[in-house]
CSV table of C-alpha atoms and ligand atoms in Angstrom, one decimal:
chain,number,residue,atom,x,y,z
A,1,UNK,CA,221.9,219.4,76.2
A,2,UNK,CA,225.2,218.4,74.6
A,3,UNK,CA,227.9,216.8,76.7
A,4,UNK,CA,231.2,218.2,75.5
A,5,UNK,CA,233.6,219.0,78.3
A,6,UNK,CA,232.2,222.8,78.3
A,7,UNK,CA,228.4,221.7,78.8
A,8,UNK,CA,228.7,219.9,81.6
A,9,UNK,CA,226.3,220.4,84.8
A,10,UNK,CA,228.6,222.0,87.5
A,11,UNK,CA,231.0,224.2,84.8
A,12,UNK,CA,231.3,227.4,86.5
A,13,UNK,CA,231.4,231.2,84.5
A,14,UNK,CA,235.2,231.3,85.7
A,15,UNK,CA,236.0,227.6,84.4
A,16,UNK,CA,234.5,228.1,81.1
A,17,UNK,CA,235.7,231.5,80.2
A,18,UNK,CA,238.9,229.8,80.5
A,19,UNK,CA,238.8,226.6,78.9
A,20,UNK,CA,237.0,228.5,76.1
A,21,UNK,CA,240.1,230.1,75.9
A,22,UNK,CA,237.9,233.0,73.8
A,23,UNK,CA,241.0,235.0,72.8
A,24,UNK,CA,243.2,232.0,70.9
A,25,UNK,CA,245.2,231.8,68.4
A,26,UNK,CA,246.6,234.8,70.1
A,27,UNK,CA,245.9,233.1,73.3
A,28,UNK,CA,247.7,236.0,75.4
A,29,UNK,CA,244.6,235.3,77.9
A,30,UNK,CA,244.0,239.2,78.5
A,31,UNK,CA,240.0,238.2,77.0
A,32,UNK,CA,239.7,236.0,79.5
A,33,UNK,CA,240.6,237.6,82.1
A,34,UNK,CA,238.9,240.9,81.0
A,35,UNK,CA,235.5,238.4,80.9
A,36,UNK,CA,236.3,237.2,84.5
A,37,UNK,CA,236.6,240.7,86.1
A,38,UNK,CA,233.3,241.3,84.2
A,39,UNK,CA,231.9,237.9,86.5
A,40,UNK,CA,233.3,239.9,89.3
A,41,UNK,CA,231.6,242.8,88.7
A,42,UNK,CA,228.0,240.9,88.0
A,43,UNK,CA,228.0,239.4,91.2
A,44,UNK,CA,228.8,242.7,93.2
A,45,UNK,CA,226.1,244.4,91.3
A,46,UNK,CA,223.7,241.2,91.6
A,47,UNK,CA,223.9,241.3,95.0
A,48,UNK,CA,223.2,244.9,95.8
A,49,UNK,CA,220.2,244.6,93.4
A,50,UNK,CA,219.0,242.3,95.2
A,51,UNK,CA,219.6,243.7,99.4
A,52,UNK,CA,218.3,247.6,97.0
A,53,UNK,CA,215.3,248.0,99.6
A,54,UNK,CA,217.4,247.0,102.2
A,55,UNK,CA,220.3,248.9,101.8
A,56,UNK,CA,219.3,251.9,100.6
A,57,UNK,CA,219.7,251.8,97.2
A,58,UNK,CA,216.0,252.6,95.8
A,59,UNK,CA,215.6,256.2,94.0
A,60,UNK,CA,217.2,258.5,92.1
A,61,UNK,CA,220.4,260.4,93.2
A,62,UNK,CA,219.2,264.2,92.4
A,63,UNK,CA,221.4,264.1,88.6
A,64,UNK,CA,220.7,263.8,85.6
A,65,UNK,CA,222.5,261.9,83.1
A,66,UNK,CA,223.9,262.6,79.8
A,67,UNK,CA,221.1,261.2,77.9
A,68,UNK,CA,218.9,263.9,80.2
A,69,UNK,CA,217.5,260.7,82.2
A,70,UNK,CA,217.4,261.3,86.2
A,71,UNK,CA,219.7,259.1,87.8
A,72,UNK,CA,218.9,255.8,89.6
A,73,UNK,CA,221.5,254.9,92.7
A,74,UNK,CA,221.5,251.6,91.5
A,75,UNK,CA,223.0,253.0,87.7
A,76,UNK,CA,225.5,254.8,89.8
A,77,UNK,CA,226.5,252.1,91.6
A,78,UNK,CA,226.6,249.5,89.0
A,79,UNK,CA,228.8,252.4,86.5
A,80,UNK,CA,231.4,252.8,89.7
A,81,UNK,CA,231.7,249.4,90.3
A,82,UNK,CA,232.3,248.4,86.6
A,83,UNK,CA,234.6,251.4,86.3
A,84,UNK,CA,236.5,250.7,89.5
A,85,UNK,CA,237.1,246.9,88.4
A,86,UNK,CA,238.3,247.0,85.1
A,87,UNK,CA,240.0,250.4,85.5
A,88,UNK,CA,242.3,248.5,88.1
A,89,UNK,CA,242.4,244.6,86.0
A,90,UNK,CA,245.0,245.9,83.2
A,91,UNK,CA,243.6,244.5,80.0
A,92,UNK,CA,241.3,247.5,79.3
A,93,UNK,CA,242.3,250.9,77.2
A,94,UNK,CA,239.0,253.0,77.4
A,95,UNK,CA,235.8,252.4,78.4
A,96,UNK,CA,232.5,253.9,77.3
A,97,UNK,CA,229.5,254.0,79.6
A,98,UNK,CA,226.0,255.1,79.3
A,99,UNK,CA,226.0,257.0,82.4
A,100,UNK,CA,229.5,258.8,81.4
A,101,UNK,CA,229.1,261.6,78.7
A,102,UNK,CA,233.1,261.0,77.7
A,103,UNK,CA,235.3,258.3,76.8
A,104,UNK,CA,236.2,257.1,80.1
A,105,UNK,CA,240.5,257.3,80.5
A,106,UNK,CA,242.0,254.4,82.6
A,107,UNK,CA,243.8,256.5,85.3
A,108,UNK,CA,247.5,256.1,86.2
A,109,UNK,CA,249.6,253.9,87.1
A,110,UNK,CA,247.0,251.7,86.2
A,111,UNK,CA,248.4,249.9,82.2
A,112,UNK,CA,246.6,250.5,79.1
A,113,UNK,CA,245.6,247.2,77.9
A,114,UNK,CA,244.4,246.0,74.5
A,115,UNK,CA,240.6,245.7,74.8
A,116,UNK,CA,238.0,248.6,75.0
A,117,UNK,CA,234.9,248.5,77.1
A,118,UNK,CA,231.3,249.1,76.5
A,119,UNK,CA,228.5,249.2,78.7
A,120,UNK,CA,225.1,249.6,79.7
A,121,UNK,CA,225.8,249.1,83.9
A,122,UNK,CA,221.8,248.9,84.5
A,123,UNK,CA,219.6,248.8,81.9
A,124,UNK,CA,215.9,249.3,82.2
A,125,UNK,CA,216.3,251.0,85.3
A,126,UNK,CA,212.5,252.5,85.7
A,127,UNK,CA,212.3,248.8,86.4
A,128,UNK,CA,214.5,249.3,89.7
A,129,UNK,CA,211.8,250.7,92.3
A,130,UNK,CA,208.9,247.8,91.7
A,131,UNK,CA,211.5,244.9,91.8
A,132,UNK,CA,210.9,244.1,88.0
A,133,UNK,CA,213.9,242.4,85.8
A,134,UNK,CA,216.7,244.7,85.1
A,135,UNK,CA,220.3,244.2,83.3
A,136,UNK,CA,223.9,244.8,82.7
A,137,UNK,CA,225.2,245.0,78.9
A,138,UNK,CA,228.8,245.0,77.9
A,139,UNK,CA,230.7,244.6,74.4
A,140,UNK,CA,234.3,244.3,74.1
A,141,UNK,CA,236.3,245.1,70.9
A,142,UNK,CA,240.0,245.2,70.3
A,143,UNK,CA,242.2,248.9,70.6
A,144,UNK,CA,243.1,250.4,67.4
A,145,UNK,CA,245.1,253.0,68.8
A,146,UNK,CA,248.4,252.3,69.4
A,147,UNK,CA,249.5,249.8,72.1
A,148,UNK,CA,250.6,251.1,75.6
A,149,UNK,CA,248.8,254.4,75.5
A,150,UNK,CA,245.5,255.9,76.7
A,151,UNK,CA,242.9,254.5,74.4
A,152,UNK,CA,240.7,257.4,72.5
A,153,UNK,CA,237.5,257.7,71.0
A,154,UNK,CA,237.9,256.2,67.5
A,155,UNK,CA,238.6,252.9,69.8
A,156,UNK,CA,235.1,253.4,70.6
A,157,UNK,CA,232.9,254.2,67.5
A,158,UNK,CA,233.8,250.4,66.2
A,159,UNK,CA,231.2,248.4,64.0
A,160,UNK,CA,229.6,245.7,66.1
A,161,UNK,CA,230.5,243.6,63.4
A,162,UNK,CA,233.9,243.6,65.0
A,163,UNK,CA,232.9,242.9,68.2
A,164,UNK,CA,235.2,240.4,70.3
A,165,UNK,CA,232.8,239.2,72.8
A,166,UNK,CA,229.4,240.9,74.1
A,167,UNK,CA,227.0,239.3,76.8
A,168,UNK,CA,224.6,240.4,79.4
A,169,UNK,CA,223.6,239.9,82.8
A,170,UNK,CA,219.7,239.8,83.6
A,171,UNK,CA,218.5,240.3,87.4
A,172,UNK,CA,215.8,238.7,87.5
A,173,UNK,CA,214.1,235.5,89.4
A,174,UNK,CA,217.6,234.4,89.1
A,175,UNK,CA,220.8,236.0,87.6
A,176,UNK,CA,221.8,234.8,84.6
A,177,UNK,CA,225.4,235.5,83.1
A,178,UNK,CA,224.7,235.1,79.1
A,179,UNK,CA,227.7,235.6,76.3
A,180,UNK,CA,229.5,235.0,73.5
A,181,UNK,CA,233.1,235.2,72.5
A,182,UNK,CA,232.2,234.3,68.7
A,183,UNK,CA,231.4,230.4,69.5
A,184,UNK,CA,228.6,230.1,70.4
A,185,UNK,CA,226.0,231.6,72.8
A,186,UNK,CA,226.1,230.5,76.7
A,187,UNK,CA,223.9,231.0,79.7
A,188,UNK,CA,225.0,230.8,83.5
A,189,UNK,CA,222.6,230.8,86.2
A,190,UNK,CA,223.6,232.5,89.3
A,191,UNK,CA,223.6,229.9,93.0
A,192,UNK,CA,223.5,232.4,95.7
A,193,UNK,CA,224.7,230.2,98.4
A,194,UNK,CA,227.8,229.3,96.3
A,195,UNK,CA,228.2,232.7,95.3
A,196,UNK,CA,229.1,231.2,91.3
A,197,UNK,CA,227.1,231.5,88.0
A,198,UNK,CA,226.7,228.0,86.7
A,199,UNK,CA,226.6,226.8,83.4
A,200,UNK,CA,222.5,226.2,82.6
A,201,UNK,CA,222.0,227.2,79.0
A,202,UNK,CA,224.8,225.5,76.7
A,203,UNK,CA,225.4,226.2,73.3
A,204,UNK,CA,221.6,228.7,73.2
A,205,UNK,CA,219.6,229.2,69.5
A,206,UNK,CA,217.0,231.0,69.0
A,207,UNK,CA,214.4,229.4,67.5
A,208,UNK,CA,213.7,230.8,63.6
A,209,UNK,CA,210.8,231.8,64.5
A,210,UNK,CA,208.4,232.7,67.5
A,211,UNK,CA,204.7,233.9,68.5
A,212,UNK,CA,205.7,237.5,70.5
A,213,UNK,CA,206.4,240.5,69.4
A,214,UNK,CA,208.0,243.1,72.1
A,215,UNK,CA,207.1,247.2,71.3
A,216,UNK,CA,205.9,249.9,73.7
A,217,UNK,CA,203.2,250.2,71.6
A,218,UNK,CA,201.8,253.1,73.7
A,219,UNK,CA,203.9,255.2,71.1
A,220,UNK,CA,201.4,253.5,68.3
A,221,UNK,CA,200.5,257.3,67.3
A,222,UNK,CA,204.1,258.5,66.9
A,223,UNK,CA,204.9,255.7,64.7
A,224,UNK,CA,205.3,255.9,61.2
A,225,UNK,CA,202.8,254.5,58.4
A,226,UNK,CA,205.3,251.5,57.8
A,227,UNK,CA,205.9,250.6,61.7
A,228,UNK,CA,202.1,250.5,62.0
A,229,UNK,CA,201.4,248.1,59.6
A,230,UNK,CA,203.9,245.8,60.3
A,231,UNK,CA,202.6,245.7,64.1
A,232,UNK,CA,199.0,245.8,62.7
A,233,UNK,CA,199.9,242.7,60.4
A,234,UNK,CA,202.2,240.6,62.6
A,235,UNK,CA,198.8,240.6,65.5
A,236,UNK,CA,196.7,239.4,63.2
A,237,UNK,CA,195.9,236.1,61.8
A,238,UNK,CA,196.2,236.1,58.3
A,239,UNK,CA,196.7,233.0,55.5
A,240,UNK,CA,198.3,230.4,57.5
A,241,UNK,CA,200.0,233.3,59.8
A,242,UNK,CA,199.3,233.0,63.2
A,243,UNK,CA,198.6,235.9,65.5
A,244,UNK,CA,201.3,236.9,67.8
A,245,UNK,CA,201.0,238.3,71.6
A,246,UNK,CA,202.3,240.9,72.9
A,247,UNK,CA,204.9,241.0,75.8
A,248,UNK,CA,206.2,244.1,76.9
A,249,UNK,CA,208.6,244.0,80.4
A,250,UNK,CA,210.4,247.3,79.3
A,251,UNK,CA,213.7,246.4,79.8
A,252,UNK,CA,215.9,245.5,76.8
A,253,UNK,CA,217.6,242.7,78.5
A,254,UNK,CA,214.5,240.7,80.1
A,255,UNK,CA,212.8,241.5,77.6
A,256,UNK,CA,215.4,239.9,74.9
A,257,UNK,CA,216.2,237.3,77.5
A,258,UNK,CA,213.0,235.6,77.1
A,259,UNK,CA,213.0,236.4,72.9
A,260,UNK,CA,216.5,234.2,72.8
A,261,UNK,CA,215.2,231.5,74.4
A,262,UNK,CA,211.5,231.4,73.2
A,263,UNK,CA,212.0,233.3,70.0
A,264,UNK,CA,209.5,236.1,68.6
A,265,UNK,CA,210.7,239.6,67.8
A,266,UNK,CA,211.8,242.9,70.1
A,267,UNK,CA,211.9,246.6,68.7
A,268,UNK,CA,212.3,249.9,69.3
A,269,UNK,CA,211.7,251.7,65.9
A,270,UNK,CA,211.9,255.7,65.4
A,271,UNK,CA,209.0,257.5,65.9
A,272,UNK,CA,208.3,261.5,66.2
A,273,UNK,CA,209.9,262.0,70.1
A,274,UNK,CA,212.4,259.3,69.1
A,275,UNK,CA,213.4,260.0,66.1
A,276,UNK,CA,216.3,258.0,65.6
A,277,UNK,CA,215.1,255.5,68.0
A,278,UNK,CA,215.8,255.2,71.5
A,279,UNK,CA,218.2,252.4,72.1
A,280,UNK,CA,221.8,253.3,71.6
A,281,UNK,CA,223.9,251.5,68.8
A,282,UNK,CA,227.1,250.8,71.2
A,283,UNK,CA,226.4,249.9,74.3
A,284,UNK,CA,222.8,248.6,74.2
A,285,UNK,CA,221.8,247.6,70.5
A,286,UNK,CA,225.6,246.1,69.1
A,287,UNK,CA,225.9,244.2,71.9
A,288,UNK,CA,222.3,242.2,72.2
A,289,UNK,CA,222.8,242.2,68.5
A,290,UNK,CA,225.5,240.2,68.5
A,291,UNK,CA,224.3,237.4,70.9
A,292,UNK,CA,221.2,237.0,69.3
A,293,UNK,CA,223.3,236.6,65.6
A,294,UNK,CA,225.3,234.4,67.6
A,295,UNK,CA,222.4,232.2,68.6
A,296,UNK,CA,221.4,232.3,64.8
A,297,UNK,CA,218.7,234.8,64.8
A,298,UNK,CA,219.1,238.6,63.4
A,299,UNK,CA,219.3,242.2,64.4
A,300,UNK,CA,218.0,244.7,61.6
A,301,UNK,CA,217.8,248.6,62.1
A,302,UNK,CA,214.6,248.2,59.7
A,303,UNK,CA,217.1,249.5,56.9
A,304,UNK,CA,220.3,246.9,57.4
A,305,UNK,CA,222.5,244.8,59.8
A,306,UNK,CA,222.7,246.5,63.3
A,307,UNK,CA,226.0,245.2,63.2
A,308,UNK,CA,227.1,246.8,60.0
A,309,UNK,CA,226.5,250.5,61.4
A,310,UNK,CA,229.5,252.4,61.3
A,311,UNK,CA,229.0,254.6,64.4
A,312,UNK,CA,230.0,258.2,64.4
A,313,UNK,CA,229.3,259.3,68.2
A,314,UNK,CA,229.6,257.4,71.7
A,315,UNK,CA,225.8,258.1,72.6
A,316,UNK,CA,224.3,257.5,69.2
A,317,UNK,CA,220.8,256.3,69.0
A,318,UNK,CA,219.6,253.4,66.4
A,319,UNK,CA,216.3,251.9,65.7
A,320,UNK,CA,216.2,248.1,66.3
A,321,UNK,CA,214.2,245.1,65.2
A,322,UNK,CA,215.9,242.2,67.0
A,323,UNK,CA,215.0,238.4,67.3
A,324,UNK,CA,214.4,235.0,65.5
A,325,UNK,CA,215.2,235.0,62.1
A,326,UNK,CA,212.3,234.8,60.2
A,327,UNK,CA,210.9,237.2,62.4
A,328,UNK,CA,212.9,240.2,61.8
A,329,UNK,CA,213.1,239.2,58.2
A,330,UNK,CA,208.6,239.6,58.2
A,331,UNK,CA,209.0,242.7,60.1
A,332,UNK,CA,211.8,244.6,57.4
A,333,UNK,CA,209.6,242.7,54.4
A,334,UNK,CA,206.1,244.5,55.8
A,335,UNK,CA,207.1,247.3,56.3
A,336,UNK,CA,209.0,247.8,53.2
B,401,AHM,P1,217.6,252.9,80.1
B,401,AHM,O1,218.9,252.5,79.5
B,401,AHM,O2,217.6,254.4,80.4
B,401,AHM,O3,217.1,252.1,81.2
B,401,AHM,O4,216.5,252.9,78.8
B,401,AHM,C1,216.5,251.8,78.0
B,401,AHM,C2,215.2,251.0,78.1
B,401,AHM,C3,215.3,249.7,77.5
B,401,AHM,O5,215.8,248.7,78.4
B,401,AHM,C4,213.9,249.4,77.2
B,401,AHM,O6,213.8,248.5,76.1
B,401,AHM,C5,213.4,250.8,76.8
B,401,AHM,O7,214.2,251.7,77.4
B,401,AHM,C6,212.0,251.0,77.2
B,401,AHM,O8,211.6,252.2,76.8
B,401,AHM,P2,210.0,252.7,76.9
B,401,AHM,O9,209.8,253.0,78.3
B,401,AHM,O10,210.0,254.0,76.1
B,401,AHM,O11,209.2,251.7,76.3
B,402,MG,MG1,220.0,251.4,78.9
């Protein structure tokens, strides 16, 4: 591990988001502070995950969302207590959410800062009930909309190619804090009984190239011709190719949490029920997208960059092939 003044043992989230200082030359520290609420609001959700059976949080909540999922009580915890704490912090315009069919206004007298929100608040949460990894996603881009006033849905359907900073939290064996403001790709590792996130993972690549490939390949039948021969080709041996294994946790986050770090590939392509995938461009698939590029691997949508889709609606779906480099390049080469 290198041993700049940022990767030392002992850095805390808080210390490094700020000596980072991720929104210089502008340097107006609103980024900063905007990624420090977000520590906030990790640990508040982290540690209701993880009293759920205890405090009553397993189940759903009797709704169903706008994506016509039922509602966990955990996703509506972890959307209210994202809303509630960036609403209030000031540095934040409009926020979209996966749990909130709208744009999502910042209320008065709250200000209208210059940064607009995304989010995933629990991803993977059929995971939620067997005490299996889940995750938060967020991006943050800068407003376009004119400075002072309520932010507004073109603030929302950004590239993710202009994406400021983007990260996720995994709750898992331990909490991990993971982003990027651009340099470079960091992991923090949650201490319970010092209530911090500590600097574990400095400066994270992906490896160029790994030995899992991640696909609910129950949905093998509803593929098309191309997605079944690349998943037919990259499990078998073949000319100096080795065959890959499968791993499969079924939440984006864990499982792209363990593809950063040990490399391989993750996807969720179209197929006949999903027919423009299932993972959604803004909140889920620009985000992870971006930290894996970050960490020098790529994020194709089996046609181009993830990062290069221009979105045209807040819930849009996009088909994803996501990890080491050489990986993602096989997968788009096999399948033609
Ligand atoms: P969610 O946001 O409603 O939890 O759904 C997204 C999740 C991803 O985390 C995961 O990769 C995928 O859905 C799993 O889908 P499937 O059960 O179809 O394999
Ligand atoms: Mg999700």
């Amino acid at each position: 591990m290198p041993t700049t003044r940022h990767g030392l043992p002992g850095t805390t989230l808080e210390r490094h988001i700020m000596d980072r200082q991720p929104d210089a030359p502008q340097a107006t520290g609103e980024l900063t502070r905007l990624l420090q609420q977000l520590n906030l609001a990790a640990k508040i959700i982290g540690s209701r995950v993880s009293r759920a059976g205890l405090a009553g949080m397993l189940g759903l909540t009797g709704d169903v969302n706008v994506q016509g999922e039922r509602v966990q009580k955990l996703d509506e915890y972890a959307n209210q207590t994202i809303v509630r704490v960036i609403e209030a912090g000031g540095y934040c315009c409009v926020m979209g959410s996966e749990e909130v069919a709208e744009p999502i206004p910042i209320p008065d007298p709250y200000p209208k800062g210059r940064y607009v929100l995304q989010f995933d608040p629990l991803d993977g949460s059929g995971n939620i009930d067997i005490n299996a990894s889940i995750g938060t996603i967020f991006s943050i881009h800068r407003r376009k909309s004119p400075a002072g006033e309520a932010g507004v849905l073109s603030d929302l359907l950004q590239p993710g190619r202009d994406i400021v900073a983007a990260g996720y939290i995994v709750y898992g064996s331990s909490n991990m804090f993971v982003y990027s403001a651009g340099d470079g790709v960091h992991g923090f590792t949650y201490d319970p009984g010092v209530g911090e996130f500590f600097l574990s993972h400095n400066d994270i690549r992906i490896p160029e190239r790994g030995s899992t490939y991640s696909i609910n390949e129950g949905n093998y039948h509803k593929w098309t011709p191309e997605v079944r021969r690349w998943v037919d080709w990259v499990k078998r041996a073949d000319e100096g190719k080795k065959a890959y294994s499968l791993r499969y946790i079924g939440a984006m986050v864990a499982d792209l949490h363990r593809t950063l770090l040990r490399g391989g590939i993750f996807a969720y392509p179209a197929d006949l029920k999903n027919t423009h995938g299932k993972l959604r461009l803004l909140y889920e698939a620009s985000p992870m997208a971006f930290v894996i590029e970050h960490a020098g691997g790529a994020a194709s949508t089996g046609t181009g960059r993830v990062l290069d889709v221009e979105p045209t609606a807040l819930h849009q779906r996009t088909p994803v092939f996501i990890g080491s480099k050489l990986d993602v390049e096989d997968a788009v080469r096999v399948m033609g």
